[in-house]
Amino acid sequence: MKSESEIVDAIKGDEFAFFYQSKVSLVTGRIVGAEALIRWIRPDGSIVMPDDFIPAAERSSLIKDVTLHMLPKLMKDMLIMMDVEPLVVSFNTSAQDFEDDTFARTLLKMVETFRLAPNAIQVEITESVALGAGEAIRRNIRPLSQAGIGLAMDDFATGYSSLDTLSKWPFTTIKLDQGIVGRMMASQRNATIVNSSIRMAHELGVEVIAEGVEAREQHQYLMESGCNHIQGFWISRALPLDQFITFVEQDNRWSGLPVGLIHMAVIDHVQWRKQLASSLLRAVSFPKNSLQRANMNLPAMECHECRLGRWYYGEGNMFHGRAIFQSLQKPHADVHDTGLRLTQLVIDGASLKDITPILRVFAEQSMIVLGLLQNLEDEALENLHHSTSDENYHLSNYLQL
Ligand code: C2E
Ligand code: CA
Ligand code: CA
């Protein structure tokens, strides 16, 4: 472990640099970002890893100097990267960085000076910091989110009240801890934590990145679970800037068939249907012209706006070459039309008896949507396993790209 005076000397001697570890999208299979990881490069060329000096710096307020010292380096590195590819770059912060507003102010000023897009930058905060954070820390983080800078909860699933913290903070991303990712293939319990974390993040509109992915099976499992991004030695270690850029320029493709997102769409639709049906059934029990009928708690009624619709007309469109995907459009629009019709009838004073036959049609149309989604998921799963067991077969054949 290094001493504080050695760290002070290293700042003066400009011995710190960032290495970059790639993040890959499980939708496109391409590198979409990186995490900046600090390295201490000694004059003799040897490298000191962060675990040997960050804890010492964190025990004093020295960590704040390290962070501020690294910011302009990060900005300069990002300008070089952006010439090659628009990437989202995250970097690590410590609780002390948010004790006062110096760090947040400096970061915002630099983003402006360097003319970087705020949403190309992401600040990582560990779950334990977020859990223990007082109001001051929250107050100093807020301006960053307001400016559009991403906020990632690091080491997610290692703390205790993740759900509670997640709902209180403006997180845009959660990073599944590498310990949990490492154990998920061997432990059903860990697999369940991974799956339910992903599902919850999906409902909150937060992205998920899995850290510490070291093997093909983990990559595949995360694709099937609906995870958005992966990071780990399976893709690459953290590399010095020049090597990282060469790596990005190679334009490697990893398999990126988001089967898990089809599964999310299945659950999304079930939840949509349930919310609508229960709102309607509750409302018909109230008298005609009552306020409760006019103010039903409705899900998104437009077919582009429900979660399934947003997926279908957005990311899901990568399946447009598949006949099953095409055939989903009409039944999905139909079920929304029927939902709207039912809603109007209830507002106009219809009784349970009046709407029962139409509710039945609604349920049938919804079953068609679910059946098609299920077929699409099965077909994609088959192709995913086919493509990863046969090196010559490519997912692009399946997607007809
Ligand atoms: P972290 O933020 O959880 O970063 C992930 C660590 O896991 C990195 O170690 C990374 O190299 C390593 N890693 C990535 N993929 C794999 C994998 O597939 N398998 C395994 N076994 N490990 C993997 P690194 O670079 O040694 O960083 C260690 C910790 O030091 C970081 O953990 C972070 O908490 C801290 N750190 C790194 N850079 C900074 C920085 O600039 N500022 C602050 N405050 N902390 C930093
Ligand atoms: Ca991190
Ligand atoms: Ca981490």
CSV table of C-alpha atoms and ligand atoms in Angstrom, one decimal:
chain,number,residue,atom,x,y,z
A,1,MET,CA,0.0,0.0,0.0
A,2,LYS,CA,1.3,3.4,-1.0
A,3,SER,CA,1.6,6.3,1.5
A,4,GLU,CA,0.0,9.7,1.2
A,5,SER,CA,3.3,11.5,0.6
A,6,GLU,CA,4.0,9.1,-2.3
A,7,ILE,CA,0.6,9.9,-3.8
A,8,VAL,CA,1.3,13.7,-3.5
A,9,ASP,CA,4.6,13.2,-5.3
A,10,ALA,CA,2.9,11.2,-8.0
A,11,ILE,CA,0.4,14.0,-8.7
A,12,LYS,CA,3.2,16.5,-8.9
A,13,GLY,CA,5.2,14.2,-11.1
A,14,ASP,CA,2.1,13.6,-13.3
A,15,GLU,CA,2.4,9.8,-13.0
A,16,PHE,CA,-1.3,9.0,-13.2
A,17,ALA,CA,-3.1,8.0,-16.4
A,18,PHE,CA,-6.5,6.4,-17.3
A,19,PHE,CA,-6.7,3.0,-19.0
A,20,TYR,CA,-10.0,2.3,-20.7
A,21,GLN,CA,-12.1,-0.9,-20.5
A,22,SER,CA,-14.6,-1.4,-23.3
A,23,LYS,CA,-18.3,-1.8,-22.8
A,24,VAL,CA,-20.3,-3.7,-25.4
A,25,SER,CA,-24.0,-3.3,-26.3
A,26,LEU,CA,-26.0,-6.5,-26.2
A,27,VAL,CA,-28.3,-5.1,-28.8
A,28,THR,CA,-25.7,-4.2,-31.5
A,29,GLY,CA,-22.8,-6.3,-30.4
A,30,ARG,CA,-20.5,-3.3,-30.8
A,31,ILE,CA,-18.4,-1.2,-28.4
A,32,VAL,CA,-20.5,1.7,-27.2
A,33,GLY,CA,-18.5,3.0,-24.3
A,34,ALA,CA,-15.7,2.5,-21.8
A,35,GLU,CA,-14.9,2.8,-18.1
A,36,ALA,CA,-11.8,5.0,-17.3
A,37,LEU,CA,-9.7,3.1,-14.7
A,38,ILE,CA,-6.8,4.9,-13.0
A,39,ARG,CA,-3.2,3.6,-13.3
A,40,TRP,CA,-0.1,4.9,-11.6
A,41,ILE,CA,2.8,4.6,-14.0
A,42,ARG,CA,6.1,4.8,-12.2
A,43,PRO,CA,9.1,6.4,-13.9
A,44,ASP,CA,10.6,2.9,-14.4
A,45,GLY,CA,7.4,1.9,-16.4
A,46,SER,CA,6.0,-0.3,-13.7
A,47,ILE,CA,2.2,0.0,-13.0
A,48,VAL,CA,0.6,0.4,-9.6
A,49,MET,CA,-3.0,-0.7,-9.6
A,50,PRO,CA,-5.7,1.4,-7.9
A,51,ASP,CA,-6.3,-1.1,-5.1
A,52,ASP,CA,-2.8,-0.2,-3.9
A,53,PHE,CA,-3.3,3.5,-3.5
A,54,ILE,CA,-7.0,4.5,-3.9
A,55,PRO,CA,-8.0,3.2,-0.4
A,56,ALA,CA,-5.1,5.3,1.1
A,57,ALA,CA,-6.1,8.3,-0.8
A,58,GLU,CA,-9.7,7.8,0.3
A,59,ARG,CA,-8.7,7.7,4.0
A,60,SER,CA,-7.5,11.3,3.6
A,61,SER,CA,-9.0,14.0,1.5
A,62,LEU,CA,-6.3,13.3,-1.0
A,63,ILE,CA,-8.7,11.5,-3.2
A,64,LYS,CA,-10.3,14.8,-4.1
A,65,ASP,CA,-7.0,16.1,-5.4
A,66,VAL,CA,-6.6,12.9,-7.4
A,67,THR,CA,-10.0,13.2,-8.9
A,68,LEU,CA,-9.5,16.9,-9.8
A,69,HIS,CA,-6.1,16.1,-11.2
A,70,MET,CA,-7.6,13.4,-13.5
A,71,LEU,CA,-10.5,15.4,-14.9
A,72,PRO,CA,-8.6,17.4,-17.6
A,73,LYS,CA,-6.9,14.1,-18.6
A,74,LEU,CA,-10.2,12.5,-19.0
A,75,MET,CA,-11.6,15.3,-21.1
A,76,LYS,CA,-8.5,15.3,-23.4
A,77,ASP,CA,-8.7,11.6,-23.8
A,78,MET,CA,-12.4,11.8,-24.7
A,79,LEU,CA,-11.8,14.4,-27.4
A,80,ILE,CA,-9.3,12.0,-29.0
A,81,MET,CA,-11.8,9.1,-28.8
A,82,MET,CA,-14.7,11.1,-30.1
A,83,ASP,CA,-12.8,11.6,-33.4
A,84,VAL,CA,-12.9,7.9,-33.8
A,85,GLU,CA,-16.3,6.9,-32.4
A,86,PRO,CA,-19.0,8.5,-30.3
A,87,LEU,CA,-18.6,6.7,-27.0
A,88,VAL,CA,-20.0,7.1,-23.5
A,89,VAL,CA,-17.2,7.1,-21.0
A,90,SER,CA,-17.7,6.6,-17.3
A,91,PHE,CA,-15.3,7.3,-14.5
A,92,ASN,CA,-15.1,6.5,-10.8
A,93,THR,CA,-15.7,8.9,-7.9
A,94,SER,CA,-15.5,8.6,-4.2
A,95,ALA,CA,-17.9,10.0,-1.5
A,96,GLN,CA,-15.5,12.8,-0.6
A,97,ASP,CA,-15.7,14.2,-4.2
A,98,PHE,CA,-19.3,15.2,-3.3
A,99,GLU,CA,-18.7,16.6,0.1
A,100,ASP,CA,-18.6,20.1,-1.3
A,101,ASP,CA,-19.5,21.4,-4.8
A,102,THR,CA,-15.9,21.8,-6.1
A,103,PHE,CA,-15.9,18.6,-8.1
A,104,ALA,CA,-19.3,19.0,-9.6
A,105,ARG,CA,-18.7,22.6,-10.6
A,106,THR,CA,-15.3,21.8,-12.1
A,107,LEU,CA,-16.7,18.9,-14.1
A,108,LEU,CA,-19.5,21.0,-15.5
A,109,LYS,CA,-17.2,23.8,-16.4
A,110,MET,CA,-14.8,21.4,-18.1
A,111,VAL,CA,-17.5,19.7,-20.1
A,112,GLU,CA,-18.4,23.1,-21.4
A,113,THR,CA,-14.8,24.2,-22.1
A,114,PHE,CA,-14.0,21.0,-23.9
A,115,ARG,CA,-17.4,21.1,-25.8
A,116,LEU,CA,-18.2,17.5,-24.8
A,117,ALA,CA,-21.8,16.3,-24.9
A,118,PRO,CA,-22.9,15.9,-21.2
A,119,ASN,CA,-24.6,12.6,-22.1
A,120,ALA,CA,-21.2,11.2,-23.3
A,121,ILE,CA,-20.0,11.3,-19.7
A,122,GLN,CA,-21.1,9.1,-16.8
A,123,VAL,CA,-20.1,9.3,-13.2
A,124,GLU,CA,-19.9,6.1,-11.3
A,125,ILE,CA,-20.7,6.0,-7.6
A,126,THR,CA,-20.6,2.9,-5.5
A,127,GLU,CA,-23.7,1.5,-4.1
A,128,SER,CA,-22.3,1.8,-0.5
A,129,VAL,CA,-21.6,5.5,-1.0
A,130,ALA,CA,-25.1,6.1,-2.3
A,131,LEU,CA,-26.6,4.2,0.6
A,132,GLY,CA,-24.7,6.1,3.2
A,133,ALA,CA,-24.9,9.5,1.6
A,134,GLY,CA,-26.4,12.4,3.3
A,135,GLU,CA,-28.2,15.3,1.9
A,136,ALA,CA,-25.0,17.3,1.1
A,137,ILE,CA,-23.8,14.6,-1.3
A,138,ARG,CA,-27.1,14.3,-3.0
A,139,ARG,CA,-27.3,18.1,-3.4
A,140,ASN,CA,-23.9,18.1,-5.1
A,141,ILE,CA,-24.8,15.3,-7.4
A,142,ARG,CA,-28.1,16.8,-8.6
A,143,PRO,CA,-26.6,19.5,-10.9
A,144,LEU,CA,-24.7,16.8,-12.8
A,145,SER,CA,-27.9,14.9,-13.6
A,146,GLN,CA,-29.7,18.1,-14.4
A,147,ALA,CA,-27.0,18.9,-17.0
A,148,GLY,CA,-27.5,15.5,-18.6
A,149,ILE,CA,-24.4,13.7,-17.2
A,150,GLY,CA,-25.2,10.0,-16.6
A,151,LEU,CA,-25.1,8.6,-13.1
A,152,ALA,CA,-24.2,4.9,-12.7
A,153,MET,CA,-24.6,2.9,-9.5
A,154,ASP,CA,-21.4,0.8,-9.2
A,155,ASP,CA,-21.1,-2.6,-7.5
A,156,PHE,CA,-24.9,-2.9,-7.6
A,157,ALA,CA,-26.3,-5.9,-5.6
A,158,THR,CA,-23.6,-5.7,-2.9
A,159,GLY,CA,-25.5,-3.3,-0.6
A,160,TYR,CA,-28.6,-3.8,1.4
A,161,SER,CA,-31.3,-1.4,0.3
A,162,SER,CA,-30.6,-1.1,-3.4
A,163,LEU,CA,-34.2,-0.7,-4.3
A,164,ASP,CA,-34.8,2.1,-2.0
A,165,THR,CA,-31.6,3.9,-3.0
A,166,LEU,CA,-32.4,3.4,-6.7
A,167,SER,CA,-35.8,5.1,-6.4
A,168,LYS,CA,-34.4,8.1,-4.6
A,169,TRP,CA,-31.4,8.9,-6.8
A,170,PRO,CA,-31.4,10.0,-10.4
A,171,PHE,CA,-29.4,6.9,-11.6
A,172,THR,CA,-29.4,6.3,-15.3
A,173,THR,CA,-27.5,3.0,-15.1
A,174,ILE,CA,-26.8,0.2,-12.7
A,175,LYS,CA,-23.6,-1.8,-12.9
A,176,LEU,CA,-24.1,-5.4,-11.7
A,177,ASP,CA,-21.3,-6.2,-9.4
A,178,GLN,CA,-18.7,-8.6,-10.8
A,179,GLY,CA,-19.0,-10.9,-7.8
A,180,ILE,CA,-22.6,-11.6,-8.6
A,181,VAL,CA,-21.9,-11.9,-12.3
A,182,GLY,CA,-19.1,-14.4,-11.5
A,183,ARG,CA,-21.4,-16.6,-9.4
A,184,MET,CA,-24.6,-16.4,-11.4
A,185,MET,CA,-23.9,-19.5,-13.6
A,186,ALA,CA,-23.2,-21.7,-10.6
A,187,SER,CA,-25.7,-20.3,-8.2
A,188,GLN,CA,-29.4,-20.2,-8.7
A,189,ARG,CA,-29.7,-17.6,-6.0
A,190,ASN,CA,-27.2,-15.3,-7.8
A,191,ALA,CA,-28.9,-15.9,-11.1
A,192,THR,CA,-32.2,-14.8,-9.5
A,193,ILE,CA,-30.6,-11.6,-8.2
A,194,VAL,CA,-29.3,-10.8,-11.6
A,195,ASN,CA,-32.6,-11.5,-13.3
A,196,SER,CA,-34.7,-9.5,-10.8
A,197,SER,CA,-32.3,-6.6,-10.8
A,198,ILE,CA,-32.5,-6.4,-14.6
A,199,ARG,CA,-36.3,-6.6,-14.5
A,200,MET,CA,-36.5,-3.9,-11.9
A,201,ALA,CA,-34.1,-1.6,-13.8
A,202,HIS,CA,-36.2,-2.1,-16.9
A,203,GLU,CA,-39.3,-1.0,-15.2
A,204,LEU,CA,-37.6,2.0,-13.7
A,205,GLY,CA,-36.2,2.9,-17.2
A,206,VAL,CA,-32.6,2.5,-16.0
A,207,GLU,CA,-30.0,0.7,-18.1
A,208,VAL,CA,-28.0,-2.3,-16.8
A,209,ILE,CA,-24.4,-3.1,-17.4
A,210,ALA,CA,-22.9,-6.4,-16.2
A,211,GLU,CA,-19.3,-6.1,-15.0
A,212,GLY,CA,-16.6,-8.8,-14.8
A,213,VAL,CA,-17.9,-10.9,-17.7
A,214,GLU,CA,-15.2,-13.4,-18.3
A,215,ALA,CA,-16.8,-16.2,-20.4
A,216,ARG,CA,-19.0,-16.8,-23.3
A,217,GLU,CA,-21.6,-18.5,-21.2
A,218,GLN,CA,-22.0,-15.4,-19.0
A,219,HIS,CA,-22.3,-13.2,-22.1
A,220,GLN,CA,-25.0,-15.5,-23.5
A,221,TYR,CA,-26.9,-15.7,-20.2
A,222,LEU,CA,-26.9,-11.9,-19.9
A,223,MET,CA,-28.3,-11.6,-23.4
A,224,GLU,CA,-31.1,-13.9,-22.5
A,225,SER,CA,-31.8,-12.0,-19.3
A,226,GLY,CA,-32.3,-8.6,-21.0
A,227,CYS,CA,-29.1,-7.0,-19.8
A,228,ASN,CA,-28.2,-4.0,-22.0
A,229,HIS,CA,-24.4,-3.9,-21.8
A,230,ILE,CA,-21.4,-6.0,-20.7
A,231,GLN,CA,-17.9,-5.2,-19.6
A,232,GLY,CA,-15.1,-7.6,-18.6
A,233,PHE,CA,-12.1,-9.6,-19.6
A,234,TRP,CA,-14.2,-11.6,-22.1
A,235,ILE,CA,-14.3,-8.4,-24.2
A,236,SER,CA,-11.0,-6.8,-23.1
A,237,ARG,CA,-8.9,-5.7,-20.2
A,238,ALA,CA,-8.5,-2.0,-19.5
A,239,LEU,CA,-6.1,-0.6,-22.1
A,240,PRO,CA,-3.9,2.5,-22.5
A,241,LEU,CA,-5.6,5.1,-24.6
A,242,ASP,CA,-3.7,4.4,-27.9
A,243,GLN,CA,-4.3,0.6,-27.6
A,244,PHE,CA,-8.0,1.2,-26.7
A,245,ILE,CA,-8.5,3.3,-29.8
A,246,THR,CA,-6.8,0.7,-32.0
A,247,PHE,CA,-9.2,-1.9,-30.4
A,248,VAL,CA,-12.2,0.3,-31.2
A,249,GLU,CA,-11.0,0.8,-34.7
A,250,GLN,CA,-10.9,-2.9,-35.3
A,251,ASP,CA,-14.7,-2.7,-35.2
A,252,ASN,CA,-15.1,-6.1,-33.6
A,253,ARG,CA,-18.6,-7.6,-33.3
A,254,TRP,CA,-19.7,-9.8,-30.5
A,255,SER,CA,-23.0,-11.6,-30.6
A,256,GLY,CA,-25.7,-9.2,-29.7
A,257,LEU,CA,-29.1,-10.8,-30.0
A,258,PRO,CA,-31.2,-9.3,-27.3
A,259,VAL,CA,-33.5,-12.3,-26.7
A,260,GLY,CA,-34.0,-11.1,-23.1
A,261,LEU,CA,-35.5,-7.9,-24.3
A,262,ILE,CA,-38.2,-9.9,-26.1
A,263,HIS,CA,-38.9,-11.6,-22.8
A,264,MET,CA,-39.2,-8.1,-21.2
A,265,ALA,CA,-41.7,-7.2,-23.8
A,266,VAL,CA,-43.8,-10.2,-22.9
A,267,ILE,CA,-43.9,-9.2,-19.3
A,268,ASP,CA,-44.4,-5.6,-20.2
A,269,HIS,CA,-47.5,-6.5,-22.2
A,270,VAL,CA,-48.9,-8.7,-19.4
A,271,GLN,CA,-48.5,-5.9,-17.0
A,272,TRP,CA,-50.1,-3.4,-19.4
A,273,ARG,CA,-53.1,-5.6,-19.9
A,274,LYS,CA,-53.5,-6.3,-16.2
A,275,GLN,CA,-53.3,-2.6,-15.3
A,276,LEU,CA,-55.9,-1.7,-17.9
A,277,ALA,CA,-58.3,-4.5,-17.0
A,278,SER,CA,-58.2,-3.9,-13.3
A,279,SER,CA,-58.7,-0.1,-13.8
A,280,LEU,CA,-61.7,-0.8,-15.9
A,281,LEU,CA,-63.2,-3.3,-13.6
A,282,ARG,CA,-62.7,-1.1,-10.6
A,283,ALA,CA,-64.2,1.9,-12.4
A,284,VAL,CA,-67.4,0.1,-13.5
A,285,SER,CA,-68.3,-0.6,-9.9
A,286,PHE,CA,-68.8,3.2,-9.4
A,287,PRO,CA,-72.0,5.0,-10.5
A,288,LYS,CA,-72.3,6.6,-13.9
A,289,ASN,CA,-70.8,10.1,-14.2
A,290,SER,CA,-68.8,9.5,-11.0
A,291,LEU,CA,-65.3,11.1,-10.7
A,292,GLN,CA,-63.8,7.6,-10.3
A,293,ARG,CA,-64.9,6.7,-13.8
A,294,ALA,CA,-63.4,9.8,-15.4
A,295,ASN,CA,-60.1,9.5,-13.4
A,296,MET,CA,-59.1,5.9,-14.1
A,297,ASN,CA,-55.5,5.0,-13.5
A,298,LEU,CA,-54.7,4.1,-17.1
A,299,PRO,CA,-51.5,2.7,-18.6
A,300,ALA,CA,-50.2,4.2,-21.9
A,301,MET,CA,-53.1,3.9,-24.3
A,302,GLU,CA,-51.3,4.7,-27.5
A,303,CYS,CA,-49.7,1.7,-29.1
A,304,HIS,CA,-46.4,3.5,-29.7
A,305,GLU,CA,-46.2,4.6,-26.1
A,306,CYS,CA,-46.7,1.5,-23.9
A,307,ARG,CA,-43.4,-0.3,-23.0
A,308,LEU,CA,-44.0,-3.0,-25.6
A,309,GLY,CA,-44.7,-0.4,-28.2
A,310,ARG,CA,-41.6,1.6,-27.4
A,311,TRP,CA,-39.5,-1.5,-27.8
A,312,TYR,CA,-41.4,-2.6,-31.0
A,313,TYR,CA,-40.9,0.7,-32.7
A,314,GLY,CA,-37.5,1.3,-31.2
A,315,GLU,CA,-34.7,-1.2,-30.5
A,316,GLY,CA,-36.9,-4.2,-31.3
A,317,ASN,CA,-37.0,-3.1,-34.9
A,318,MET,CA,-33.7,-5.0,-35.4
A,319,PHE,CA,-36.1,-8.0,-35.8
A,320,HIS,CA,-37.9,-6.4,-38.7
A,321,GLY,CA,-36.7,-9.0,-41.1
A,322,ARG,CA,-38.6,-11.7,-39.2
A,323,ALA,CA,-42.1,-12.6,-40.3
A,324,ILE,CA,-43.3,-13.1,-36.7
A,325,PHE,CA,-42.1,-9.6,-35.8
A,326,GLN,CA,-44.0,-8.1,-38.7
A,327,SER,CA,-47.2,-10.0,-37.8
A,328,LEU,CA,-47.2,-8.5,-34.3
A,329,GLN,CA,-48.0,-5.0,-35.4
A,330,LYS,CA,-51.6,-5.4,-36.2
A,331,PRO,CA,-52.8,-7.4,-33.2
A,332,HIS,CA,-50.9,-5.0,-30.9
A,333,ALA,CA,-52.6,-2.0,-32.5
A,334,ASP,CA,-55.9,-3.9,-32.3
A,335,VAL,CA,-55.6,-4.6,-28.6
A,336,HIS,CA,-54.9,-0.9,-28.0
A,337,ASP,CA,-58.0,0.0,-30.1
A,338,THR,CA,-60.1,-2.3,-28.1
A,339,GLY,CA,-58.6,-1.0,-24.8
A,340,LEU,CA,-59.5,2.6,-25.9
A,341,ARG,CA,-63.0,1.5,-26.8
A,342,LEU,CA,-63.5,-0.1,-23.4
A,343,THR,CA,-62.2,2.9,-21.7
A,344,GLN,CA,-64.6,5.2,-23.5
A,345,LEU,CA,-67.5,2.9,-22.8
A,346,VAL,CA,-66.7,2.9,-19.1
A,347,ILE,CA,-66.4,6.7,-19.0
A,348,ASP,CA,-69.8,6.9,-20.8
A,349,GLY,CA,-71.4,4.9,-18.0
A,350,ALA,CA,-71.4,1.3,-19.3
A,351,SER,CA,-72.0,-1.6,-16.8
A,352,LEU,CA,-70.0,-4.7,-16.3
A,353,LYS,CA,-72.5,-6.6,-18.3
A,354,ASP,CA,-72.1,-4.2,-21.2
A,355,ILE,CA,-68.4,-4.5,-21.4
A,356,THR,CA,-67.9,-8.2,-20.7
A,357,PRO,CA,-68.1,-9.4,-24.3
A,358,ILE,CA,-65.6,-6.7,-25.3
A,359,LEU,CA,-63.3,-7.6,-22.5
A,360,ARG,CA,-63.3,-11.1,-23.9
A,361,VAL,CA,-62.2,-9.8,-27.3
A,362,PHE,CA,-59.6,-7.7,-25.5
A,363,ALA,CA,-58.2,-10.8,-23.8
A,364,GLU,CA,-58.2,-12.8,-27.0
A,365,GLN,CA,-56.3,-10.1,-28.9
A,366,SER,CA,-53.8,-9.9,-26.1
A,367,MET,CA,-53.3,-13.6,-26.2
A,368,ILE,CA,-52.4,-13.3,-29.9
A,369,VAL,CA,-49.8,-10.7,-29.1
A,370,LEU,CA,-48.3,-12.8,-26.3
A,371,GLY,CA,-48.3,-16.0,-28.5
A,372,LEU,CA,-46.4,-14.1,-31.3
A,373,LEU,CA,-43.9,-12.6,-28.8
A,374,GLN,CA,-43.3,-16.1,-27.4
A,375,ASN,CA,-42.7,-17.5,-30.8
A,376,LEU,CA,-40.3,-14.7,-31.6
A,377,GLU,CA,-38.5,-15.4,-28.4
A,378,ASP,CA,-38.2,-19.1,-29.0
A,379,GLU,CA,-37.0,-18.6,-32.6
A,380,ALA,CA,-34.4,-16.1,-31.4
A,381,LEU,CA,-33.2,-18.4,-28.6
A,382,GLU,CA,-32.8,-21.2,-31.1
A,383,ASN,CA,-30.8,-19.0,-33.4
A,384,LEU,CA,-28.7,-17.7,-30.6
A,385,HIS,CA,-27.6,-21.1,-29.5
A,386,HIS,CA,-27.2,-22.2,-33.1
A,387,SER,CA,-24.9,-19.2,-33.8
A,388,THR,CA,-22.7,-19.6,-30.7
A,389,SER,CA,-22.2,-23.3,-31.3
A,390,ASP,CA,-21.4,-22.9,-34.9
A,391,GLU,CA,-18.7,-20.3,-35.6
A,392,ASN,CA,-19.6,-20.2,-39.3
A,393,TYR,CA,-23.2,-19.2,-38.7
A,394,HIS,CA,-23.8,-15.6,-38.1
A,395,LEU,CA,-26.6,-13.9,-36.3
A,396,SER,CA,-26.9,-11.4,-39.1
A,397,ASN,CA,-28.2,-14.3,-41.2
A,398,TYR,CA,-31.0,-14.7,-38.8
A,399,LEU,CA,-31.7,-11.0,-38.6
A,400,GLN,CA,-31.4,-10.7,-42.4
A,401,LEU,CA,-29.1,-7.7,-42.1
B,1,C2E,P1,-14.4,-0.9,-10.1
B,1,C2E,O1,-14.9,0.4,-10.3
B,1,C2E,O2,-15.4,-2.0,-9.6
B,1,C2E,O3,-13.7,-1.4,-11.4
B,1,C2E,C1,-13.7,-2.7,-11.9
B,1,C2E,C2,-12.5,-3.4,-11.6
B,1,C2E,O4,-12.6,-4.7,-12.1
B,1,C2E,C3,-11.2,-2.8,-12.4
B,1,C2E,O5,-10.1,-3.1,-11.6
B,1,C2E,C4,-11.2,-3.7,-13.6
B,1,C2E,O6,-9.9,-3.8,-14.2
B,1,C2E,C5,-11.6,-5.1,-13.0
B,1,C2E,N1,-12.2,-5.9,-14.0
B,1,C2E,C6,-12.8,-5.6,-15.2
B,1,C2E,N2,-13.2,-6.7,-15.8
B,1,C2E,C7,-12.9,-7.8,-15.1
B,1,C2E,C8,-13.1,-9.2,-15.2
B,1,C2E,O7,-13.7,-9.7,-16.2
B,1,C2E,N3,-12.6,-10.0,-14.2
B,1,C2E,C9,-12.0,-9.5,-13.1
B,1,C2E,N4,-11.6,-10.3,-12.2
B,1,C2E,N5,-11.8,-8.1,-13.0
B,1,C2E,C10,-12.2,-7.3,-13.9
B,1,C2E,P2,-9.1,-1.9,-11.3
B,1,C2E,O8,-8.8,-1.1,-12.5
B,1,C2E,O9,-7.9,-2.6,-10.5
B,1,C2E,O10,-9.9,-1.0,-10.3
B,1,C2E,C11,-10.2,-1.4,-9.0
B,1,C2E,C12,-11.0,-0.4,-8.3
B,1,C2E,O11,-10.3,0.9,-8.1
B,1,C2E,C13,-12.2,0.1,-9.1
B,1,C2E,O12,-13.2,-0.9,-9.0
B,1,C2E,C14,-12.6,1.4,-8.5
B,1,C2E,O13,-13.3,1.2,-7.3
B,1,C2E,C15,-11.3,1.9,-8.1
B,1,C2E,N6,-10.8,2.9,-9.1
B,1,C2E,C16,-10.3,2.7,-10.4
B,1,C2E,N7,-10.1,3.9,-11.0
B,1,C2E,C17,-10.5,4.9,-10.1
B,1,C2E,C18,-10.5,6.3,-10.2
B,1,C2E,O14,-10.1,6.9,-11.2
B,1,C2E,N8,-11.0,7.0,-9.1
B,1,C2E,C19,-11.5,6.3,-8.0
B,1,C2E,N9,-11.9,7.0,-7.0
B,1,C2E,N10,-11.5,5.0,-7.9
B,1,C2E,C20,-11.0,4.3,-9.0
B,2,CA,CA,-16.4,1.4,-11.5
B,3,CA,CA,-17.6,-2.2,-10.0
